[in-house]
Each structure stands twice: as C-alpha cells, then as structure tokens.
Amino acid sequence: MTISADNQPPVRWGIIGPGGIAKAFRDGLTHSKTGKLVAIGSRNPSKPGLGDDFPGARIHDGYQALLDDPEIDAVYIATPHPGHAEWAIKAAEAGKHVLVEKPLGLTAYEAEAIFHAHKKAGTFAAEAFMYRVHPQTKRLYDLVASGMIGEIRAIKSSFGFAMPKFDPDHRLYANDLAGGGILDVGCYPVSMTRLIAGAASGKPFLDPVQVQGSAHLGKSGVDEWAAAILTFPNDIIAEVSCSVSVAQDNVLRILGTKGRIEVSDFWFATGKEGGTGTIRIIRPDASVEVVEVVEPSWLYSFEVDAAGEAIRAGQQQLASPGMSWADTLGNLRTLDKWRGAVGLVFDIEKASRKTTTIKGAKLSRGAKSIPKRQLAGVSQPTSVAALGFEFFPDFASASVLLDAFHEAGGNLFDTAYIYAGGKTEKILGDWLTSRGVRNESVVIGKGAHSPLVYPDVIAKQLTETLDRLQTDHVDIYFMHRDNLDVPVSEFVDAMDAEVKAGRIRGPFGGSNWTRERMDAAIAYAEKTGKQKPGALSNNFSLAEMLDPIWAGCVAASDDEWKAWLTQRQIPNFAWSSQGRGFFTDRAGRDKRDDEEIVRVWYSEKNFERRDRAIELAKQLGREPIHIALAYVLAQPFPVVPLIGPRTLAELEDSLSALDIQLTPEQVSWLDRG
C-alpha cells in the first residue's frame, strides 16, 4: 500500500460527478499530503477523455457503484446542487466519509438530514468551502479578532461575474439544477461575513438576526443578480451581493473604527496553484499596510488535507475556521432567508416535481413501524403519536420530515386553519397528493380560533381547509378555542352538520375546552340525537401547565382532569406533551433565561417530577424527555401526543420513546413520588 508523506496510509478518495470542480479537487488530491484518488463514478462512463481527465482512477458505471467499492474511504460529491443531499446520505449509509461541494444541500433542512445520516453512521461530513481551511483565512480571522482595525461596524462582500450569454441549459441558468447566484456563489460572501462577525465577538462564527434580500429572477426563474443586508447581534451590518450575469469587483471590505481591511477574491486566497495572498489594511489617514500570506500549496489541497486529518483522527466534522456542522447550517439558514425574501423556489422543489424522498426513492414503509391503535370513530388504526409541522417554510423542507414520519409507520397528521396563515394545510395537502397517501392517512383539522370563535365560522373555514388539503373530508375535527358566550348546542349543531355532509368522517370535539363545556356538549348531543363530541385536544404532560402558554389555552394534567378522562375514555390529542423543553437541559432550578419555560412550568412540584424523570431515565438508559413522553402514553385513558419536531434527529428521538413501556407503579411514582 502507498504510504503518504506523513507515513500513514492515504485516505482513498472517490469522486461522484466528474465535472469541472471535480478536476480542481483532483488537482488538490494530487498535491495533498493525506489523500489519493482511487476511482470516479460517472453516469456516462464511456465519455471520451474521461480517463485522461482522471488518470489512474477506476471508472465506475454510476454513483452507487462507486459507493459500493470497498477500496473507497471517502467521497467527494461534485454533482449539480440537487444531487448533493441524495448522494451524501447514500454515502453515509454505505459507510463512506464525504466532502460535499457547496452548497451542502439546497436548504438547511436538507443539510440537517445529511448530518443526521452521518452522525448515525459515525462518518465524517463537511461542506467544501476550500477557502475556509486556507491559512490566509485564519490570518484574516486573527487580524480582526486582535482588534487590528478596532471595533467592526460593517462588512461588504461580493462574488459576481458575467456569463457570456443567457443559456437555459447551462447549470448556472438551469432551474432544474438550482442555478443562479445565491446558492452557487452568494454562499461565499455570506460564509465570510458570518466568519468575520464571529471573529469580532471572539466566536467561530455568528449568525445574522435579520436578513433582508432582493434579487432579479431571470427568464429561467433563477436569480441572475441578488443582494442582501445581514444584521448581526453584535450590531455589525453586512452587505453581500452575487451574480452570474453581472461582473462585480469581488472585494471583501471589513470596516472598523480604526480603519478597514480589503481582500480581493478572498475565496482564491493565494491562488489555485499557490502563491502570495494580499490583505490590505487601510488606516483613516489613507496609509496602507500590506500583510502578505505566502503559501506555495495548491488551493484545493487544503480541503483535502483538512478532511483527511479529521477522518484519520476519528472526527466527524471540521474545526473552525473550516465549516463545522453548525456553521454550515447557519450559512444555509441565511441563504434560505435570502431566497425566501425574493420568492426563489425552484421548480424541482415544488410538489408537482418533488415526488420522491430526499434519497431519490419512492415513498415506502420501513422495517420498523410506529405502534398504532384504534380510536373510537376513526375508520382506521392511527399511529400513537401525531405529527405537527407548522414550522416549515415550504413543501420541499416539510417533505423531508413528512416522508420520514410516513416511512416510520406514522399516519396521523395534525394541522389547523390558522397555522402559518394556511400554509401548513397547503403543504400537507400537496404532500398527500404528491405521495398518493391520502387514503392511508388520518388528518386532524381545527378551526374557529380566537377571535372568530362562532358556529357559522366552522363551515366557512372547513371549506377553505379542505381546498388547501386537496381532499373532501377531515378524519378528526376540533374547535380550536371555545367561546363561553355561545351555547354549546350551537357548536354541536354546526359540527354535526358537517358530519352529516360527510366533511367530518370521524370524531369531533374541543381544543382548549373545559370539562364543564365538554359535558354540556355531550349531554346536548345525547338528548337531541346529534353526534356527540368524542375527542379533546388540551395540553397534557408530566409537568402541569401553571400559566397558559397562549391566551385561551386549557391544560388537562391535574387530578380532576385525569379522573374525568379515565371515566369518559375520550382520547386527548395532547399538545406540548413533553413540556416544551422543561425536561431538557434548557430548564433547571438555576436557569431562568427562557421566559416562557419559567412562566409556564416552574414550580417545585414540577421540578420534583422532573427530578424523578431524570432518575428513571438514568435507570433505563434513556433521556428525561423520553420518560415524559412515555408517561403520557402510559395513562389509563387514551392520550395521543402531538409532536412537533423540526429535524429528522428530533423526530427519531421522539419516536425512540414509543418503545418505553412504563408500569402503573412507575407512572404513579413519576406523578406523586
């Protein structure tokens, strides 16, 4: 076996997607200290000249064939942007380390899925910003951190060039390849400004608290030129711009109270083949100090060796100023906001086109399945937990979680007319239609939220809900709030009418309703022969809610409620069932930073329950939040927790608690000690 310069076996690399950037990486491998090119994967392996471009490398027919090669340790993914997430995740499943060309994914949600896959696999993953691991970048960071130009006030950075002409088939203009400037080159000034803002605060990076963006979307629907203002928590304001059809000066300017720093084409550092880089420090009196960084090594060799050294050390991510996982996620979240501000959604991200999972496969059920139970009035067994997802900005982001929940055996989805102004219902409807799983899914609808809590609102909002969901019925329906000025009979009449019309095909009831109102509604329905309320959606948790999280909220966690639920056996679709962070390290007797947690949950009684959850978690080898969810599921009456994970990691963590079977004695001990 070949031994590298440092007397260790080289990291054996394969390249997926042998295009122009792959050739630059090839040169980096050739001039690296740790790596060796072994093979390439191509969808056109017989392409003339391919072997000449990558001399000595085996040519695999297809990307999967390269991942199946046992002589490959790590993979450089250089496909067009839409293929990054699919092949980075498949690489993790094949046990391969990855360096993924920027952007790591189209969105932060894709990046989180990639990192989750590699965390589980124990493999290395990083985004290939070659300039971030170059010595010039470290020198620049240190100059800023040292106060060389005083306190930083503003940063200006651009990366823009002009293509010879508009070509809808070129990757930079192709909508299907996620072309345009923001993802391809705008990511560079964003990553640099975040690095410099971090240096000014003594941190590896800093994320903006506000992103204001603008762009020109051209004939193919991609951003041809764009700009954004980033506002950081340390009051630094950054102006960033990018373009693929407009030439820019491409100078990084860092403005401080004692001067400014300028660096031209910072991402090239000392040059592709090595050389001298220049950092200019300009004082208020116009005097100029030049800091030269001499580095003969090839630009792309630095990322090869940074990845190689991390892999050899058993690390899963790069150290700063390389792009750590948190750094990459922060960068993509900023790009997401920039794209959101200009309305840039690629056609391939829309429901009509994005019909497969993040791994490019048709939706299917996995080997493991979330437990199900039959609830009275519901036509099919439902998963013991329901998925809520009001946090996602668009279909592409939400589909990552929706697909994973379905593949894990979940079929119960919680939404509401008011969530995100209707966006959540529209996303769910698009997903159900795109995936063709409406008939095997159980959909919860909610309407008549404050201030419009009136019987005549129900039919109007349900009509709009069904239109958004692209269906003719919901399976379970809740009044989202109650209005004590309206007799319960009027609400029951309105919901019963929808049952008779076939638009509610299962139980209905109240969300944030009191026992007294539920009892009155049930009694009225029994007296008049109407369908009686058969479901509740109040807060229920091991920790009792002391103060309503939102106006009009009702908790059902105390002893009186438990007795009522036990007697009635009405299923409670419980929101905030895990205490909204109270059973994580965000809470503690000495932690008072989170106003909501303190206001809603802090009492000695709740802390004693939390202490017992921590103790039992240690005994079972689990986390306290798992015990809190298991407690909810172990009640002597049906409770369906509504979970709201934002990432695959959070989803899998919640689902992992579903196999915990607490005894009645453990449930009682958690509750009362």
XYZ file of C-alpha atoms in Angstrom:
673
model
C 0.000 0.000 0.000
C 1.195 3.510 -0.808
C 2.275 5.486 2.244
C 1.679 9.226 2.333
C 4.274 11.809 3.261
C 3.418 11.589 6.962
C 3.971 7.800 6.974
C 0.277 6.951 7.221
C -1.811 5.152 4.606
C -3.548 7.730 2.410
C -7.261 8.366 2.578
C -8.610 6.706 -0.563
C -10.966 9.071 -2.373
C -13.667 8.564 -4.936
C -15.335 11.363 -6.869
C -19.023 11.435 -7.757
C -19.784 13.725 -10.670
C -16.612 14.254 -12.760
C -17.193 17.835 -13.915
C -15.082 20.987 -13.762
C -14.990 21.372 -9.976
C -14.099 17.687 -9.676
C -10.973 18.373 -11.737
C -9.974 21.129 -9.316
C -10.416 18.662 -6.467
C -8.368 16.121 -8.429
C -5.519 18.633 -8.518
C -5.924 19.151 -4.789
C -5.627 15.414 -4.226
C -2.532 15.252 -6.406
C -0.832 17.919 -4.288
C -2.203 16.800 -0.911
C -0.384 15.167 1.984
C -3.141 12.780 3.021
C -5.242 11.759 0.043
C -5.177 9.619 -3.067
C -7.649 9.454 -5.951
C -8.775 5.870 -6.453
C -11.969 5.984 -8.501
C -14.654 8.143 -10.047
C -18.344 7.469 -10.517
C -19.968 8.649 -13.722
C -23.378 8.260 -15.316
C -21.594 8.373 -18.662
C -18.526 6.189 -18.066
C -17.750 5.871 -21.778
C -17.492 9.630 -22.273
C -14.437 10.398 -24.424
C -11.494 11.772 -22.463
C -12.865 10.806 -19.058
C -9.919 8.542 -18.312
C -7.486 11.235 -19.427
C -9.079 13.757 -17.068
C -8.662 11.401 -14.099
C -5.563 9.344 -14.875
C -5.083 6.200 -12.823
C -8.615 6.258 -11.397
C -11.049 3.399 -11.874
C -14.196 4.498 -13.678
C -17.421 3.174 -12.148
C -20.648 2.995 -14.105
C -22.915 5.075 -11.884
C -22.637 6.694 -8.478
C -23.905 3.747 -6.455
C -21.205 1.535 -7.952
C -18.599 3.884 -6.519
C -20.238 3.803 -3.095
C -20.171 0.002 -3.253
C -16.407 -0.005 -3.902
C -14.751 -1.414 -0.742
C -11.474 0.347 -1.571
C -13.002 3.812 -1.206
C -12.753 5.540 2.185
C -14.152 8.954 1.342
C -16.208 10.511 -1.412
C -16.110 13.976 -2.909
C -19.601 14.841 -4.197
C -19.464 17.202 -7.158
C -22.839 16.658 -8.778
C -25.101 19.618 -9.571
C -26.747 21.053 -6.435
C -29.949 18.941 -6.424
C -27.948 15.713 -6.115
C -25.921 16.671 -3.062
C -28.338 15.535 -0.351
C -29.275 12.252 -2.036
C -25.714 11.063 -2.554
C -24.342 12.416 0.727
C -26.981 10.414 2.619
C -26.409 7.320 0.498
C -22.685 7.667 1.178
C -23.358 7.652 4.924
C -25.437 4.510 4.549
C -22.522 2.951 2.655
C -20.148 3.887 5.486
C -18.242 6.473 3.421
C -16.923 9.813 4.613
C -17.946 12.763 2.447
C -16.790 16.175 1.383
C -19.715 17.795 -0.430
C -19.280 20.676 -2.832
C -21.133 23.795 -1.706
C -23.954 24.238 -1.054
C -24.147 21.107 1.075
C -27.897 20.944 0.375
C -30.478 23.150 -1.261
C -31.715 24.164 2.189
C -30.738 23.902 5.826
C -33.356 21.151 6.159
C -31.517 19.020 3.608
C -28.224 19.734 5.375
C -29.680 18.619 8.707
C -30.772 15.361 7.090
C -27.252 14.829 5.730
C -25.591 15.460 9.071
C -28.132 13.247 10.834
C -27.279 10.370 8.495
C -23.552 10.796 9.077
C -23.941 11.188 12.821
C -25.711 7.824 12.920
C -23.126 6.250 10.620
C -20.183 7.643 12.585
C -18.687 9.080 9.395
C -17.135 12.427 8.539
C -19.115 15.004 6.551
C -18.255 18.552 5.566
C -19.119 21.276 3.097
C -16.293 22.028 0.678
C -15.541 25.716 1.151
C -11.884 25.454 0.179
C -11.026 28.998 1.284
C -12.179 28.384 4.860
C -9.310 25.964 5.603
C -6.639 28.038 3.867
C -4.031 29.773 6.117
C -4.937 33.183 4.682
C -8.434 32.916 6.108
C -7.076 32.066 9.555
C -4.733 35.060 9.317
C -7.630 37.331 8.401
C -9.732 35.988 11.279
C -6.872 36.610 13.734
C -6.335 40.178 12.494
C -9.981 41.024 13.100
C -10.083 39.244 16.458
C -6.948 41.098 17.607
C -8.603 44.487 17.119
C -6.271 45.487 14.306
C -8.891 47.861 12.880
C -10.780 48.483 16.095
C -14.404 47.516 16.563
C -16.034 46.144 13.441
C -19.025 48.119 12.237
C -19.762 46.859 8.732
C -18.722 44.273 6.158
C -19.142 44.419 2.392
C -18.548 41.384 0.213
C -19.425 40.312 -3.308
C -18.900 37.394 -5.651
C -20.213 38.085 -9.113
C -19.310 37.501 -12.742
C -20.966 37.792 -16.131
C -21.635 34.698 -18.195
C -21.108 35.322 -21.928
C -24.818 34.903 -22.651
C -28.036 33.506 -21.246
C -28.152 29.744 -21.758
C -31.116 27.955 -20.147
C -29.262 24.630 -20.369
C -26.161 25.825 -18.514
C -26.170 24.798 -14.844
C -25.945 28.434 -13.726
C -29.200 29.281 -15.511
C -30.974 25.924 -15.358
C -33.912 25.945 -12.954
C -33.862 22.149 -12.676
C -30.243 22.328 -11.486
C -30.982 25.011 -8.861
C -28.968 27.567 -10.773
C -28.486 31.250 -10.094
C -26.146 33.187 -7.888
C -27.374 32.811 -4.309
C -26.650 29.096 -3.900
C -23.655 28.924 -6.230
C -21.628 31.999 -5.288
C -23.696 34.019 -2.806
C -22.829 31.384 -0.232
C -19.214 32.647 -0.242
C -19.766 36.255 0.913
C -22.405 35.032 3.378
C -19.988 32.500 4.864
C -17.207 35.069 5.068
C -19.304 37.792 6.691
C -20.558 35.297 9.281
C -16.946 34.302 9.982
C -15.803 37.905 10.411
C -18.806 38.812 12.559
C -17.852 35.860 14.740
C -14.228 36.959 14.925
C -15.365 40.365 16.149
C -17.146 38.651 19.048
C -14.497 36.029 19.756
C -16.602 33.217 18.296
C -16.036 30.803 15.385
C -18.930 32.415 13.507
C -22.064 34.428 14.128
C -25.482 34.099 12.531
C -27.485 37.161 11.489
C -30.634 38.035 13.392
C -32.169 39.662 10.328
C -31.836 39.006 6.596
C -33.273 41.427 4.041
C -32.867 40.292 0.465
C -33.565 41.323 -3.089
C -32.898 39.697 -6.454
C -33.649 39.745 -10.157
C -35.197 36.464 -11.258
C -34.497 35.949 -14.932
C -36.221 34.126 -17.778
C -35.488 30.695 -16.315
C -36.654 31.705 -12.852
C -33.230 31.709 -11.185
C -31.567 34.696 -9.537
C -29.209 36.336 -12.035
C -28.121 39.037 -9.609
C -29.004 39.448 -5.942
C -28.093 41.366 -2.795
C -28.853 41.123 0.902
C -28.370 43.040 4.136
C -27.423 40.913 7.147
C -27.776 42.336 10.644
C -25.802 40.566 13.374
C -26.437 40.504 17.126
C -23.229 42.469 17.759
C -24.640 45.311 15.610
C -22.455 44.575 12.596
C -24.237 45.173 9.316
C -23.091 43.251 6.263
C -23.878 43.956 2.626
C -23.498 40.902 0.395
C -24.132 40.518 -3.308
C -23.732 37.899 -6.001
C -24.411 37.483 -9.699
C -23.978 35.192 -12.668
C -24.724 37.786 -15.330
C -23.163 40.947 -13.873
C -19.448 41.460 -13.217
C -18.610 42.775 -9.725
C -15.396 43.964 -8.076
C -15.363 40.937 -5.725
C -13.563 42.725 -2.914
C -14.114 41.893 0.745
C -14.200 45.056 2.842
C -14.211 44.962 6.641
C -14.913 48.384 8.155
C -13.740 49.155 11.676
C -13.373 52.144 13.957
C -9.600 52.274 13.295
C -9.513 51.513 9.594
C -10.624 48.910 7.116
C -9.356 45.668 5.630
C -9.632 44.807 1.958
C -9.065 41.436 0.305
C -9.682 40.777 -3.373
C -11.214 37.449 -4.439
C -10.851 36.077 -0.919
C -12.039 32.592 -1.938
C -8.960 32.161 -4.169
C -6.649 33.002 -1.208
C -3.104 32.679 -2.553
C -4.221 31.210 -5.866
C -5.315 27.863 -7.238
C -1.738 26.704 -7.622
C -0.314 28.554 -4.636
C 1.397 31.919 -4.416
C 1.121 35.107 -2.398
C -2.099 36.487 -0.991
C -2.553 40.111 -0.007
C -4.504 41.572 2.913
C -4.584 45.388 2.763
C -5.104 47.387 5.962
C -6.129 50.984 5.218
C -5.988 53.498 8.049
C -8.172 56.617 8.440
C -5.226 58.747 7.255
C -5.151 56.692 3.996
C -1.894 54.955 4.889
C -1.789 51.333 3.779
C -0.223 48.332 5.468
C 0.079 45.167 3.407
C 0.031 41.752 5.046
C 1.291 39.088 2.677
C 0.476 35.414 3.068
C 2.892 33.230 1.135
C 1.631 29.710 0.545
C 3.008 27.508 -2.234
C 0.486 24.716 -1.738
C -2.406 24.294 -4.158
C -5.700 25.805 -3.048
C -7.797 22.634 -3.123
C -5.155 20.585 -1.340
C -6.061 22.336 1.915
C -9.613 20.977 1.979
C -8.344 17.512 1.035
C -5.922 17.540 3.946
C -8.328 19.167 6.418
C -10.822 16.405 5.673
C -8.141 13.726 5.640
C -6.712 14.741 9.002
C -10.182 14.840 10.561
C -11.004 11.393 9.162
C -7.757 9.939 10.496
C -8.456 11.454 13.901
C -11.932 9.940 14.007
C -13.622 13.337 13.894
C -16.939 13.811 12.127
C -16.586 17.477 11.228
C -14.075 20.220 10.545
C -12.717 22.565 13.172
C -13.002 26.343 12.743
C -12.375 28.218 10.528
C -13.402 25.192 8.462
C -17.137 24.716 8.102
C -18.398 22.802 11.128
C -21.879 21.318 11.008
C -23.325 24.235 12.965
C -21.522 26.688 10.686
C -22.912 25.073 7.538
C -26.424 25.020 8.989
C -26.183 28.694 9.918
C -24.962 29.564 6.443
C -27.780 27.685 4.738
C -30.399 29.154 7.074
C -29.192 32.584 5.982
C -29.405 31.573 2.326
C -32.883 30.142 2.982
C -33.985 33.519 4.343
C -32.407 35.328 1.398
C -34.214 33.045 -1.037
C -37.425 33.393 0.959
C -37.221 37.181 0.815
C -37.083 37.122 -3.000
C -39.542 34.258 -3.507
C -36.991 31.940 -5.082
C -38.382 28.401 -5.140
C -37.014 26.109 -7.828
C -39.462 24.039 -9.857
C -37.802 20.858 -8.607
C -38.726 21.871 -5.050
C -42.446 22.095 -5.810
C -44.882 19.310 -5.043
C -45.622 18.568 -8.674
C -41.966 17.748 -9.311
C -40.601 16.676 -5.938
C -42.379 13.313 -5.843
C -39.571 11.257 -4.288
C -37.864 11.289 -0.914
C -34.625 13.083 -0.160
C -32.799 9.913 -1.254
C -34.482 9.979 -4.647
C -36.730 6.988 -3.900
C -40.471 6.444 -3.938
C -42.143 6.659 -0.543
C -42.350 3.322 1.253
C -42.801 1.846 4.713
C -39.669 0.961 6.647
C -38.877 -2.211 8.572
C -39.790 -0.609 11.902
C -43.248 0.781 12.481
C -44.714 3.255 14.931
C -47.298 1.428 17.074
C -50.922 2.014 16.126
C -54.212 1.860 17.979
C -57.872 2.011 17.070
C -59.618 5.142 18.278
C -63.397 5.200 18.543
C -64.973 6.715 15.470
C -61.807 6.703 13.330
C -62.009 4.459 10.280
C -58.507 3.000 10.530
C -55.854 2.406 13.200
C -53.781 5.525 13.888
C -50.199 5.951 14.972
C -49.918 6.525 18.717
C -48.349 9.936 18.065
C -49.437 12.630 15.619
C -47.064 14.787 13.601
C -47.462 18.560 13.699
C -45.250 20.662 11.436
C -46.202 24.344 11.433
C -42.557 25.486 11.423
C -41.635 24.716 7.817
C -41.407 27.454 5.186
C -42.235 25.377 2.103
C -43.107 21.974 0.678
C -39.532 20.858 -0.006
C -38.452 21.474 3.583
C -41.519 19.886 5.172
C -41.481 16.846 2.901
C -38.208 15.653 4.447
C -39.973 15.189 7.790
C -43.325 14.090 6.385
C -41.656 11.362 4.317
C -39.648 10.139 7.289
C -42.704 10.024 9.560
C -44.659 8.023 6.977
C -41.780 5.641 6.364
C -41.528 5.069 10.105
C -45.167 3.996 10.140
C -46.818 7.278 11.071
C -50.175 8.108 9.544
C -51.682 10.758 11.855
C -51.175 14.427 10.926
C -52.147 17.469 12.974
C -52.871 20.764 11.317
C -55.143 23.780 11.741
C -56.780 26.517 9.708
C -54.783 29.221 11.479
C -51.292 27.695 11.301
C -48.936 29.880 9.249
C -51.892 31.574 7.604
C -52.954 28.342 5.940
C -49.521 27.368 4.653
C -49.374 24.230 6.805
C -52.631 22.885 5.410
C -51.474 23.644 1.855
C -48.154 21.864 2.430
C -49.865 18.805 3.878
C -52.346 18.738 1.011
C -49.552 18.951 -1.534
C -47.686 16.142 0.215
C -50.723 13.839 0.483
C -51.431 14.360 -3.213
C -47.819 14.150 -4.345
C -47.234 10.930 -2.439
C -50.668 9.434 -3.110
C -51.250 8.521 0.554
C -54.459 10.375 1.449
C -56.485 7.188 1.934
C -53.987 5.686 4.374
C -53.551 8.930 6.326
C -55.622 10.311 9.192
C -55.890 14.101 9.066
C -56.785 16.308 12.030
C -58.375 19.660 11.243
C -59.004 22.576 13.583
C -60.953 25.778 13.053
C -62.709 28.699 14.748
C -59.693 30.114 16.578
C -59.876 33.384 18.509
C -61.284 35.871 17.773
C -63.548 34.092 15.257
C -64.983 31.500 17.642
C -68.513 31.274 16.272
C -70.607 28.394 14.911
C -71.074 29.937 11.468
C -67.298 30.162 11.017
C -66.865 26.385 11.116
C -68.361 25.611 7.699
C -66.648 28.559 6.006
C -63.201 27.697 7.355
C -63.636 23.970 6.775
C -64.407 24.665 3.110
C -61.115 26.524 2.795
C -59.285 23.858 4.814
C -60.487 21.066 2.523
C -59.469 23.093 -0.518
C -55.969 23.544 0.889
C -55.747 19.874 1.854
C -56.997 18.817 -1.599
C -59.470 16.403 -0.034
C -63.210 16.192 0.603
C -63.031 15.433 4.316
C -61.023 15.522 7.507
C -60.911 12.483 9.764
C -60.931 14.301 13.107
C -62.034 17.867 13.779
C -61.630 20.279 16.695
C -62.974 23.650 17.618
C -59.634 25.375 18.169
C -60.901 27.548 21.002
C -64.155 27.967 22.962
C -66.457 30.958 23.253
C -68.315 30.913 26.561
C -70.795 33.466 25.251
C -72.131 30.945 22.723
C -74.272 27.985 23.868
C -72.517 24.669 23.297
C -75.602 23.465 21.440
C -74.830 25.824 18.562
C -71.290 24.465 18.210
C -72.504 20.861 18.335
C -75.163 21.626 15.701
C -72.562 23.169 13.401
C -70.135 20.249 13.679
C -72.890 17.638 13.451
C -73.994 19.261 10.182
C -70.507 18.718 8.775
C -70.621 15.083 9.877
C -73.906 14.613 8.021
C -72.411 16.334 4.970
C -69.523 13.856 5.058
C -66.878 16.540 5.544
C -66.011 15.283 9.053
C -65.759 11.479 8.951
C -64.696 10.760 12.490
C -64.886 12.233 15.965
C -65.083 15.939 16.638
C -64.584 17.873 19.854
C -62.983 20.825 21.537
C -59.421 22.006 21.692
C -58.815 24.043 24.856
C -62.283 23.305 26.220
C -63.171 22.840 29.877
C -64.729 19.701 31.332
C -67.920 21.578 32.026
C -68.330 22.650 28.408
C -67.464 19.176 27.112
C -70.011 17.604 29.486
C -72.673 20.076 28.404
C -71.959 19.434 24.728
C -72.125 15.658 25.211
C -75.379 15.916 27.148
C -76.975 18.114 24.469
C -75.936 15.719 21.687
C -77.280 12.695 23.562
C -80.572 14.469 24.181
C -81.059 15.557 20.573
C -79.637 12.556 18.733
C -76.707 14.514 17.298
C -73.188 13.109 17.098
C -71.638 13.814 20.468
C -68.118 15.174 20.950
C -65.715 12.249 21.004
C -62.283 13.844 21.250
C -60.386 16.503 23.195
C -57.219 18.430 22.411
C -55.892 20.022 25.577
C -52.411 20.210 26.986
C -51.393 17.081 28.886
C -47.930 16.489 30.287
C -45.999 15.131 33.236
C -45.404 18.785 34.086
C -48.601 20.697 34.866
C -49.054 23.956 32.965
C -49.176 26.769 35.548
C -49.941 29.661 33.233
C -51.446 29.353 29.735
C -48.810 29.370 27.022
C -51.209 31.278 24.784
C -54.460 33.050 25.591
C -57.393 30.685 25.861
C -55.299 27.541 26.403
C -56.508 24.806 28.744
C -54.400 22.108 30.403
C -55.768 18.702 31.363
C -52.919 17.406 33.530
C -54.290 17.722 37.067
C -56.036 15.035 39.106
C -59.562 16.248 38.312
C -58.891 16.064 34.609
C -57.282 12.628 34.886
C -60.359 11.322 36.719
C -62.657 12.783 34.057
C -60.598 11.349 31.179
C -60.468 7.961 32.872
C -64.224 7.938 33.298
C -65.061 9.232 29.828
C -62.256 7.415 27.937
C -62.274 10.271 25.460
C -58.952 10.474 23.590
C -56.980 13.621 24.331
C -54.809 14.792 21.449
C -52.296 16.455 23.727
C -50.262 19.442 22.605
C -46.966 20.340 24.347
C -46.956 16.824 25.763
C -43.225 16.966 26.514
C -43.345 20.263 28.369
C -41.830 22.421 25.599
C -38.267 21.919 26.798
C -38.910 21.605 30.533
C -37.476 18.066 30.526
C -34.319 19.085 28.654
C -31.256 20.988 29.809
C -32.956 24.218 28.760
C -34.669 24.136 32.158
C -33.359 23.900 35.708
C -33.882 25.485 39.080
C -30.985 27.852 38.393
C -31.880 28.549 34.742
C -34.203 31.464 34.171
C -33.248 32.725 30.706
C -36.223 31.235 28.903
C -39.185 33.390 29.961
C -41.824 31.001 28.624
C -40.444 27.913 30.387
C -40.139 29.817 33.667
C -43.638 31.307 33.446
C -45.439 28.190 32.306
C -43.730 25.321 34.096
C -41.561 26.448 37.013
C -42.893 25.134 40.302
C -41.342 22.911 42.922
C -43.947 20.247 42.211
C -42.945 20.176 38.542
C -39.245 20.180 39.380
C -39.741 17.182 41.641
C -41.409 15.379 38.738
C -38.533 16.432 36.513
C -36.058 15.074 39.079
C -37.866 11.726 39.085
C -37.896 11.659 35.278
C -34.141 12.234 35.289
C -33.652 9.444 37.825
C -35.790 6.957 35.891
C -34.111 7.938 32.623
C -30.737 7.040 34.104
C -32.074 3.675 35.244
C -33.455 2.893 31.785
C -30.565 4.352 29.817
C -32.788 6.981 28.192
C -33.312 10.747 28.345
C -35.756 12.574 30.655
C -37.761 13.845 27.686
C -38.287 10.210 26.609
C -39.684 9.424 30.048
C -42.009 12.431 29.812
C -43.431 11.139 26.520
C -43.706 7.571 27.806
C -45.623 8.892 30.830
C -48.205 10.490 28.546
C -48.686 7.268 26.582
C -48.987 5.105 29.712
C -52.151 6.722 31.080
C -55.274 4.623 31.792
C -57.100 6.651 29.137
C -56.122 7.292 25.504
C -53.697 10.174 25.007
C -52.319 10.954 21.552
C -49.272 13.230 21.854
C -48.921 15.854 19.143
C -45.192 16.091 18.448
C -43.594 18.962 16.558
C -40.029 18.001 15.602
C -38.140 20.336 13.285
C -35.426 17.923 12.181
C -35.015 14.229 11.439
C -32.897 13.927 14.576
C -35.700 15.367 16.718
C -38.264 13.135 15.004
C -36.269 9.961 15.548
C -35.533 10.987 19.121
C -39.246 11.391 19.863
C -40.162 8.150 18.134
C -37.497 6.288 20.108
C -39.562 6.849 23.270
C -42.524 4.942 21.875
C -40.998 1.600 22.852
C -40.764 2.511 26.549
C -43.420 0.614 28.497
C -43.881 2.182 31.918
C -45.662 0.207 34.627
C -48.589 1.724 36.534
C -46.286 1.912 39.554
C -43.696 3.908 37.588
C -46.392 6.234 36.261
C -47.692 6.851 39.783
C -44.159 7.390 41.117
C -43.345 9.923 38.399
C -46.538 11.778 39.223
C -46.521 11.690 43.021
C -43.206 10.312 44.172
